[in-house]
Coordinates of C-alpha atoms and ligand atoms in Angstrom, one line a residue:
X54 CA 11.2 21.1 16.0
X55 CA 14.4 20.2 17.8
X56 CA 16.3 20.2 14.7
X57 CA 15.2 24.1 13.3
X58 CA 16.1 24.8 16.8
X59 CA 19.8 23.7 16.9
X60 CA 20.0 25.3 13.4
X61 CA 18.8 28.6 14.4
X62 CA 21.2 28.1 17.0
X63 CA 24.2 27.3 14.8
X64 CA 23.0 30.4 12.8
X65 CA 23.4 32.6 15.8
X66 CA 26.6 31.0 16.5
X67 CA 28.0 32.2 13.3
X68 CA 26.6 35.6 13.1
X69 CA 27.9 36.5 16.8
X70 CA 31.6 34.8 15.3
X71 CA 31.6 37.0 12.1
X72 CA 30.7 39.9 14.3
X73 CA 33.1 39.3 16.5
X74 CA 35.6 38.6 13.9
X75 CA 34.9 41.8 11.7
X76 CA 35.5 43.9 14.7
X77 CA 38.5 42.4 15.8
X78 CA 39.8 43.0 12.0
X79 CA 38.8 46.4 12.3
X80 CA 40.3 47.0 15.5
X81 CA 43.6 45.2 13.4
X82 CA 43.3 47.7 10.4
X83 CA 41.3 51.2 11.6
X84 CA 44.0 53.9 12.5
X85 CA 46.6 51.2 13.7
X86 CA 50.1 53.0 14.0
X87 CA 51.7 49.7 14.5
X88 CA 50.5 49.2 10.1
X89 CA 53.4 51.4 9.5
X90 CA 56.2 50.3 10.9
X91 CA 54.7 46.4 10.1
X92 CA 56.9 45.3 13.0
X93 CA 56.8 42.3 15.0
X94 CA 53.8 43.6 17.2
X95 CA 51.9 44.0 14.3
X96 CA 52.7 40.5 12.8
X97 CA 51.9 39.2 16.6
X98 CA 48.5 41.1 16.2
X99 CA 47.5 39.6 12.7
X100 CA 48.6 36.5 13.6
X101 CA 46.7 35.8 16.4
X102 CA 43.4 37.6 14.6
X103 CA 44.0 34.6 12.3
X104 CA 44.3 32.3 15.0
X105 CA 41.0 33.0 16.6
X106 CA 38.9 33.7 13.4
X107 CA 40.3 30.2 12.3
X108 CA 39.2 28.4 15.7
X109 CA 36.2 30.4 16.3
X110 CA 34.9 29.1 12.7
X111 CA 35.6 25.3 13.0
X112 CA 34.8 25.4 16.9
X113 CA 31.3 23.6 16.2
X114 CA 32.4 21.1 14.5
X115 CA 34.2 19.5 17.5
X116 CA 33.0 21.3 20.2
X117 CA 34.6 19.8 23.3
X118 CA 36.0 21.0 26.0
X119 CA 39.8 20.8 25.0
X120 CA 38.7 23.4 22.2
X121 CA 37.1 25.7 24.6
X122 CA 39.8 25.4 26.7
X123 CA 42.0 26.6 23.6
X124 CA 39.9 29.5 22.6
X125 CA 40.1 30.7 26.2
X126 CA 43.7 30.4 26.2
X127 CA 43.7 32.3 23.1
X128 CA 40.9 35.0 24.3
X129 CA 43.5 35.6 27.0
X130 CA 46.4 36.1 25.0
X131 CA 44.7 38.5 22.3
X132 CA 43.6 40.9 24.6
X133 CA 46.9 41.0 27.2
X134 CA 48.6 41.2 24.0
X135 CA 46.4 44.3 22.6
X136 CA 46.6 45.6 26.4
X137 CA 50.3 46.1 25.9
X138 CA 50.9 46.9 22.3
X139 CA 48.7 49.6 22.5
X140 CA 48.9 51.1 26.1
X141 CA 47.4 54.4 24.7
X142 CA 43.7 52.6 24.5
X143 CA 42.6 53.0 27.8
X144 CA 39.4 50.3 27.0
X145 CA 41.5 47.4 26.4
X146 CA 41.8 47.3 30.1
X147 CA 38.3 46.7 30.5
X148 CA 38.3 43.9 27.9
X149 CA 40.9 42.3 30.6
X150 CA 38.0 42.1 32.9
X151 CA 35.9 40.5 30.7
X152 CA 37.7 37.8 29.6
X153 CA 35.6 35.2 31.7
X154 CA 32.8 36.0 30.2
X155 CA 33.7 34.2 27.0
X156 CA 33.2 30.8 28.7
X157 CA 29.7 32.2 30.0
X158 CA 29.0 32.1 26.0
X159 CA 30.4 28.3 26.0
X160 CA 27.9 27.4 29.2
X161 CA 31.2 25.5 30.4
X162 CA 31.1 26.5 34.0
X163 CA 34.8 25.0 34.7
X164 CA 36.4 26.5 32.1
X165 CA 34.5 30.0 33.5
X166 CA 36.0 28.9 36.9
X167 CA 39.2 28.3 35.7
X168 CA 39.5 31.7 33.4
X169 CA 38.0 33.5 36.2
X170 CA 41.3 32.2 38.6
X171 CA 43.9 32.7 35.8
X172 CA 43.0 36.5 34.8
X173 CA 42.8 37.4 38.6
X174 CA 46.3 36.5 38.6
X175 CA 47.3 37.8 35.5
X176 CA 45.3 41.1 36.3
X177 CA 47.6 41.3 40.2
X178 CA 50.7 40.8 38.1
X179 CA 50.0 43.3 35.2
X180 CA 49.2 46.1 38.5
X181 CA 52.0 44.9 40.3
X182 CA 54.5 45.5 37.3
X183 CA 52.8 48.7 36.2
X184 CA 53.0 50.1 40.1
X185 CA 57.0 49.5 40.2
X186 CA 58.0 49.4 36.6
X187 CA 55.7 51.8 34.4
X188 CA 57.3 55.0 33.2
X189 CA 54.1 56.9 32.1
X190 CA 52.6 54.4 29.6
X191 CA 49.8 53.0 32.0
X192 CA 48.7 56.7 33.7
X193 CA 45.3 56.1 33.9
X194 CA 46.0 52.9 35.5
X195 CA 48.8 54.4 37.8
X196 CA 47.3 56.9 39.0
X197 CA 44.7 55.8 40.7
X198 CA 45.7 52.5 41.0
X199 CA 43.6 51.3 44.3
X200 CA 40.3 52.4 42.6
X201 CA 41.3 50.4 39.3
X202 CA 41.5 47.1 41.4
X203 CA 38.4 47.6 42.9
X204 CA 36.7 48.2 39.7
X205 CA 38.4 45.4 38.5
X206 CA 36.5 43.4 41.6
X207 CA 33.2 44.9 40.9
X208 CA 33.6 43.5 37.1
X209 CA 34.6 40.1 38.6
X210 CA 31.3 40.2 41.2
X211 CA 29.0 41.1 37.7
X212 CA 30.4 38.5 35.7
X213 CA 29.9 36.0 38.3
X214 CA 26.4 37.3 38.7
X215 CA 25.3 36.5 35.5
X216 CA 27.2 33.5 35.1
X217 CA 25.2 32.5 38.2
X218 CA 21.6 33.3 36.7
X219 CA 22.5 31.9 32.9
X220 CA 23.7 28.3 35.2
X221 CA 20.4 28.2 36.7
X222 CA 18.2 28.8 33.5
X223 CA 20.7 26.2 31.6
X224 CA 19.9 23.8 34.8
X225 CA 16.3 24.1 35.0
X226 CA 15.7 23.8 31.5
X227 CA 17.9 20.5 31.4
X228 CA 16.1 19.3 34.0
X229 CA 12.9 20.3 32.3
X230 CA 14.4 18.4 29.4
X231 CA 14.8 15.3 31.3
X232 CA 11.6 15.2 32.4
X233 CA 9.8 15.5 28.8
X234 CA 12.1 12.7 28.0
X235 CA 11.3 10.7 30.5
X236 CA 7.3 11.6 30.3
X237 CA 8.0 10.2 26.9
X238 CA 9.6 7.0 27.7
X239 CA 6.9 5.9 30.0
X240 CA 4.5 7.0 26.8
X241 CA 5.6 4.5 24.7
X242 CA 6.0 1.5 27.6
X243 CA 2.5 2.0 28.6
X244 CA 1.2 1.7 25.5
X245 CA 3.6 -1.3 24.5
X246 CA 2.1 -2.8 28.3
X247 CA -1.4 -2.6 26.7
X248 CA -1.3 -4.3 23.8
X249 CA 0.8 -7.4 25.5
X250 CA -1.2 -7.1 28.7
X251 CA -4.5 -7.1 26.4
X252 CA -3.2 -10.3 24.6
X253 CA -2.6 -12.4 27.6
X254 CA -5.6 -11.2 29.8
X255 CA -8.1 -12.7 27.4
X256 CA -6.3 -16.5 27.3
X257 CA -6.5 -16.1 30.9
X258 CA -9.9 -15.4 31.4
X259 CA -10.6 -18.6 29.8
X260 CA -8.4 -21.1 31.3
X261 CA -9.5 -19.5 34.5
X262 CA -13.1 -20.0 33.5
X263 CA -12.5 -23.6 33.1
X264 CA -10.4 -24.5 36.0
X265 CA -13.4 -22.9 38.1
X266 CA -15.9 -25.3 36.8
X267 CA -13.6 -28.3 36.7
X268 CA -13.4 -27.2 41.2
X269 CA -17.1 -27.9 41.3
X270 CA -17.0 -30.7 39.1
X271 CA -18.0 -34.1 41.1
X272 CA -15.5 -36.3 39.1
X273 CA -12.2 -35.2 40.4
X274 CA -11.3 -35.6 43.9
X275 CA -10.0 -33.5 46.4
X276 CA -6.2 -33.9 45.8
X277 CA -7.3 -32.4 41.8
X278 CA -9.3 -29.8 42.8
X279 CA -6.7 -28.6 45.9
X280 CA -4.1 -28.5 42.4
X281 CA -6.8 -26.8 40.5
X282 CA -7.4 -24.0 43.5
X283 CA -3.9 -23.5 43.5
X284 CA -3.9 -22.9 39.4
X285 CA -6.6 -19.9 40.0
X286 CA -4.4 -18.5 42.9
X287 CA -1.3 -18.1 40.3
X288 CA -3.6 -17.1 37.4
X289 CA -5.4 -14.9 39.9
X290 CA -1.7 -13.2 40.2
X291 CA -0.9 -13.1 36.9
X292 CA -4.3 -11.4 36.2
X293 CA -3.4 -8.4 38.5
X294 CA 0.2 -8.0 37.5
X295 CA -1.8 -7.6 33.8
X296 CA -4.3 -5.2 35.2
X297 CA -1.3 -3.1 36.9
X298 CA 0.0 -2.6 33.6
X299 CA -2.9 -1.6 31.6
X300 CA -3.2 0.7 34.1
X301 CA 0.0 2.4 32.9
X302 CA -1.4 3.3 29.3
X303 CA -4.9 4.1 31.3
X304 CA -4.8 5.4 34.3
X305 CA -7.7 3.7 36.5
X306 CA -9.7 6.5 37.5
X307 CA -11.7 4.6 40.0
X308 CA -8.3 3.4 42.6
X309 CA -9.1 4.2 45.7
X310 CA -6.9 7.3 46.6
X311 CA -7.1 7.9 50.4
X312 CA -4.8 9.2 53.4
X313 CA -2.1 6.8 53.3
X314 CA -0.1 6.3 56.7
X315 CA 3.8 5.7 55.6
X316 CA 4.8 4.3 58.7
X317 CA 2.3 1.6 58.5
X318 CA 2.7 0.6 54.7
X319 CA 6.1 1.1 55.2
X320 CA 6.0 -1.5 58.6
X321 CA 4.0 -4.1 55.8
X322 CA 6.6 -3.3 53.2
X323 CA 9.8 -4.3 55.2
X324 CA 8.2 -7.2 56.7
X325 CA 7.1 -8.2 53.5
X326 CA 10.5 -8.1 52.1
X327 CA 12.3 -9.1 55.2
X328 CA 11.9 -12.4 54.3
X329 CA 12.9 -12.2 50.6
X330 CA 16.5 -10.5 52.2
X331 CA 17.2 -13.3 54.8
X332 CA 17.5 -15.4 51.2
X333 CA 21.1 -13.6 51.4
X334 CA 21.6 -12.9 54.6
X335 CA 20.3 -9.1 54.2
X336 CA 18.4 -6.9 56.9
X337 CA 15.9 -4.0 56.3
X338 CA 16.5 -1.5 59.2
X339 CA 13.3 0.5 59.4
X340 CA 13.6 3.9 61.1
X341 CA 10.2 6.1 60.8
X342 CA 9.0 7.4 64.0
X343 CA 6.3 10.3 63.7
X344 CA 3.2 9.1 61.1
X345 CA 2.9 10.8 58.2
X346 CA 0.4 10.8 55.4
X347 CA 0.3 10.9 51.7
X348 CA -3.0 11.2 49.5
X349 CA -2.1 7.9 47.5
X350 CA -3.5 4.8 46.5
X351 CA -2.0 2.0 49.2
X352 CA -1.4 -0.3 46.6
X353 CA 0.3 1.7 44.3
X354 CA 2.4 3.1 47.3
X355 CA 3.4 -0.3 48.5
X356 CA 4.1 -1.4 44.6
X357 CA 6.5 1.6 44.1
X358 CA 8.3 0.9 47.8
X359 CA 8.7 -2.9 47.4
X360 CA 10.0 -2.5 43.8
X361 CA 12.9 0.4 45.2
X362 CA 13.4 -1.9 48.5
X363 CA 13.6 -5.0 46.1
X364 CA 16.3 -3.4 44.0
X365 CA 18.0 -2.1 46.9
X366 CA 18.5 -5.8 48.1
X367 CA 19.4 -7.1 45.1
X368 CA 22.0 -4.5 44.5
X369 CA 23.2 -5.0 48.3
X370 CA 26.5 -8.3 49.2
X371 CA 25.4 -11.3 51.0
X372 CA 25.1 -9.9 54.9
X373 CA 25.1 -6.1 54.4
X374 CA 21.6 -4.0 55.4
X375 CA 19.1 -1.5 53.5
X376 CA 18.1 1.3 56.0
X377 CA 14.7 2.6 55.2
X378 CA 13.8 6.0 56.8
X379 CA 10.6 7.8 56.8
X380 CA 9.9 11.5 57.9
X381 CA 8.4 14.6 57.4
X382 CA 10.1 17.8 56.2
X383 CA 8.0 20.7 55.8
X384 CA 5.2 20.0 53.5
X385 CA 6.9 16.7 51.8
X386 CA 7.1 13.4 53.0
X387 CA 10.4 11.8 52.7
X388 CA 11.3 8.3 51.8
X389 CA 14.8 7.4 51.8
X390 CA 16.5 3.8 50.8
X391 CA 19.8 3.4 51.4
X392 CA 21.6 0.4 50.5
X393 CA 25.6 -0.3 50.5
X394 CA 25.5 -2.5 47.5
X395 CA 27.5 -2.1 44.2
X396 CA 26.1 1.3 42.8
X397 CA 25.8 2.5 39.4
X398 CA 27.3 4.8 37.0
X399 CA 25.8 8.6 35.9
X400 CA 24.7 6.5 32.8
X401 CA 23.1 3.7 34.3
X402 CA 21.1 6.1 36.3
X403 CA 20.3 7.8 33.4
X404 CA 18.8 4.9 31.6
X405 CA 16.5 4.0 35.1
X406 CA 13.5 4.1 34.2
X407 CA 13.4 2.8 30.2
X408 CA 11.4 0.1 29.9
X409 CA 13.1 -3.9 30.1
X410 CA 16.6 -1.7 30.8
X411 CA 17.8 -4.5 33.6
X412 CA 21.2 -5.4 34.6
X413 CA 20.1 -8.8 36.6
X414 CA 20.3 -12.1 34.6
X415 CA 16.5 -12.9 35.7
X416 CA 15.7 -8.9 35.6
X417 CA 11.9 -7.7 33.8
X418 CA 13.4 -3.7 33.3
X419 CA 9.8 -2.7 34.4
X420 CA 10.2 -1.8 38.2
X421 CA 11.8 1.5 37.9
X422 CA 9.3 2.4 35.1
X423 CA 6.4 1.3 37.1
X424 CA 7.8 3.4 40.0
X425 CA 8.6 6.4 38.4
X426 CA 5.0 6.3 36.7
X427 CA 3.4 5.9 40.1
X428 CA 5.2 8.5 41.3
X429 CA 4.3 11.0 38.9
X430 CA 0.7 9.9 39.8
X431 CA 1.1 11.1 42.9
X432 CA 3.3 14.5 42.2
X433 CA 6.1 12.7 43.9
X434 CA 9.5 12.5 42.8
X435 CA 12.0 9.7 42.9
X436 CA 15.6 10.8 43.3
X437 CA 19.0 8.7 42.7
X438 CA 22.2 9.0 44.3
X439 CA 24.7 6.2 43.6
X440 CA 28.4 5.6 43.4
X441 CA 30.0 2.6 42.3
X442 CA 31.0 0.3 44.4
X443 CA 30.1 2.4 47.6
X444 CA 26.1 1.9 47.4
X445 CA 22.9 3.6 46.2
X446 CA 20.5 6.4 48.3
X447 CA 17.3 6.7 46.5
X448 CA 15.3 9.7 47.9
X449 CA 11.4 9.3 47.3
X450 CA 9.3 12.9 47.8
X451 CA 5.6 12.7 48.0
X452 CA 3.4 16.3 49.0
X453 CA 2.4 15.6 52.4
X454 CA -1.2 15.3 53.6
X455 CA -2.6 16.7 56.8
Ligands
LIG645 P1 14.9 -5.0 37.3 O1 15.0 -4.9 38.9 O2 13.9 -5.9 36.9 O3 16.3 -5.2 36.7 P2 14.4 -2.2 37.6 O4 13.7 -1.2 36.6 O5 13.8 -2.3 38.9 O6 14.4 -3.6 36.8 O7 15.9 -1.7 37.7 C1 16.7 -1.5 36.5 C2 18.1 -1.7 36.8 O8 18.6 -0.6 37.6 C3 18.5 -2.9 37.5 O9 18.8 -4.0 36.7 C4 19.8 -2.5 38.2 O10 20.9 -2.7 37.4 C5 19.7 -1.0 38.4 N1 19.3 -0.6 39.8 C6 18.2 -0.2 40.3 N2 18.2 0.0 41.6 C7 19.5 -0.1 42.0 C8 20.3 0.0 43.2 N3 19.7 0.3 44.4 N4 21.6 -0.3 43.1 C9 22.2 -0.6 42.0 N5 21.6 -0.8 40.8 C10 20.3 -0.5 40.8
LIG646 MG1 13.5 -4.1 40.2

């Protein structure tokens, strides 16, 4: 589906071109006085027709931003140059004022900045010159030349208009984008989680099984069965951390979901962790003050939060604190964790989320997953800010519950 899609959209591409490029030769050939003399406007005038038919052709096959830049350039040069080689044609003025709109077509919203900048000083110099220098050439313009420059303004205002509305749509559907994508990554972990979850859980069972009945057993003492007790407590562990992810491929219906008070899972979370930090010499500064609910299951909540606070640490130098604020802003609780540590880049944020994607030596690549799955759960969303070498602020929004 994708791929019909971008052809479609390479076949509009190159019907708007040869559209474009048919009139401009029209415009070149149709009841030109310049075809008679064949001068050096003219040659100017065919020449850059050539120029832009060429580029406008081979555009998507690159498709950067250097070449956009170069069309622009070009855009701007064919019609200043048609504006004076044919000062007769009073429309060619208002093709000046739509010059930014050819970087609307390219979605480059720089490029639209930057053309937007360059013809309003282009467009002051070409008044300017025609105000002191014109000898009846530019009337229309001349005559009324206050009222051309706020036209010009209004056409600036429009074109920023829609450039502002076709940003947004582009936006939202990107981020729309993102979120299939990431709907679909999470898709394919939970169901790899299953099957290797499923595999280990059985073996478990048993071994567990049998350590049980070896505790009651009468022929091993007490130092044995303490070793055996402490067997079940790890395999009792590793039995829920294998339930937690079958529960990502099947959601368990019957978690308890009630009125969860942040500030007191939060006040467990931090002095869970607090320990864990004092490893390296890090602090967890807690500031929540007013209590705020969220219609969650605790466990789930307090996974998600330890996994984010864990990261936080781990990302944070020997000595430097994680700030952990709570609040409420309107309708939407709002978890912040802010840590000082070394950051990541637009890609490594990017790639949060895919399962066993881990930068740490001793790393699983499944917290983030876990998180943004519980999350989603929950119609919360989990937000990353990070720079590198200057820290992280991950911003965690859950509805809030009354
Ligand atoms: P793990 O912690 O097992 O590596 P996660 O899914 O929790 O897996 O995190 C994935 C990766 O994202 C980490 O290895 C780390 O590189 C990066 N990351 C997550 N949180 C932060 C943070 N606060 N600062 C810097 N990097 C982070
Ligand atoms: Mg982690």
């Amino acid at each position: 589906m994708f791929k019909t899609y971008i052809r479609n959209d390479q076949r509009l591409y190159y019907f708007t071109i040869l559209l474009v490029i048919t009139i401009m030769t029209l415009g070149l050939l149709i009841k030109n006085h310049l075809i008679e003399e064949l001068g050096v406007g003219f040659i100017f005038h065919l020449s850059i027709v050539v120029i832009i038919s060429v580029t406008l052709l081979i555009y998507p096959k690159y498709g950067t931003h250097r070449f956009r830049t170069i069309i622009i350039i070009e855009a701007f040069i064919y019609y200043y140059g048609i504006f004076i080689l044919y000062p007769e044609t009073w429309s060619n003025f208002i093709f000046l004022c739509f010059i930014p709109a050819v970087a609307i077509m390219f979605f480059d919203s720089k490029l639209f900045h930057f053309s937007l900048f360059i013809n309003s000083i282009l467009i002051a110099i070409t008044f300017g010159f025609i105000a002191l220098f014109d000898h009846g050439l530019y009337t229309y313009i001349k005559q009324d030349l206050v009222s051309n420059a706020f036209n010009y303004v209004g056409s600036q205002a429009l074109i920023y208009f829609i450039f502002y509305l076709t940003n947004l749509r582009v936006k939202k559907q990107e981020l729309y984008y993102e979120q299939i994508k990431q709907a679909e990554r999470l898709k394919t972990a939970g169901q790899l989680a299953a099957a290797v979850a499923h595999e280990i859980r059985n073996p478990v069972t048993v071994v567990k099984g049998f350590l049980q009945l070896y505790e009651q057993d009468s022929q091993f003492n007490d130092a044995i069965k303490s070793q055996f007790t402490l067997m079940i407590d790890e395999l009792n562990t590793a039995e829920s951390v294998v339930s937690q992810f079958l529960s990502i491929a099947k959601p368990d219906e019957y978690l308890d979901i009630e009125s969860v008070n942040l500030k007191v899972v939060l006040q467990s979370v931090t002095d869970l962790l607090n320990s864990y930090g004092l490893l390296n010499n890090n602090n967890i500064e807690l500031e929540i003050k007013e209590d705020c609910y969220i219609a969650a299951n605790k466990i789930e909540l307090k996974q998600l939060l330890i996994n984010i606070i864990k990261n936080a640490l781990e990302a944070s130098e020997i000595g430097e604190s994680v700030i952990v604020t709570g609040g409420k802003k309107q309708d939407i609780v709002e978890i912040q964790v802010i840590d000082h540590g070394h950051g990541m880049s637009d890609t490594e944020i990017e790639c949060l989320g895919t399962p066993f994607y881990s930068l740490k030596s001793k790393g699983t690549g499944l917290g983030m997953m876990i998180c943004y799955n519980i999350a989603a759960k929950y119609k919360g969303t989990i937000e990353f800010q990070s720079a590198i070498d200057e820290g992280t602020t991950v911003t965690i929004c859950f509805p809030s519950r009354n």
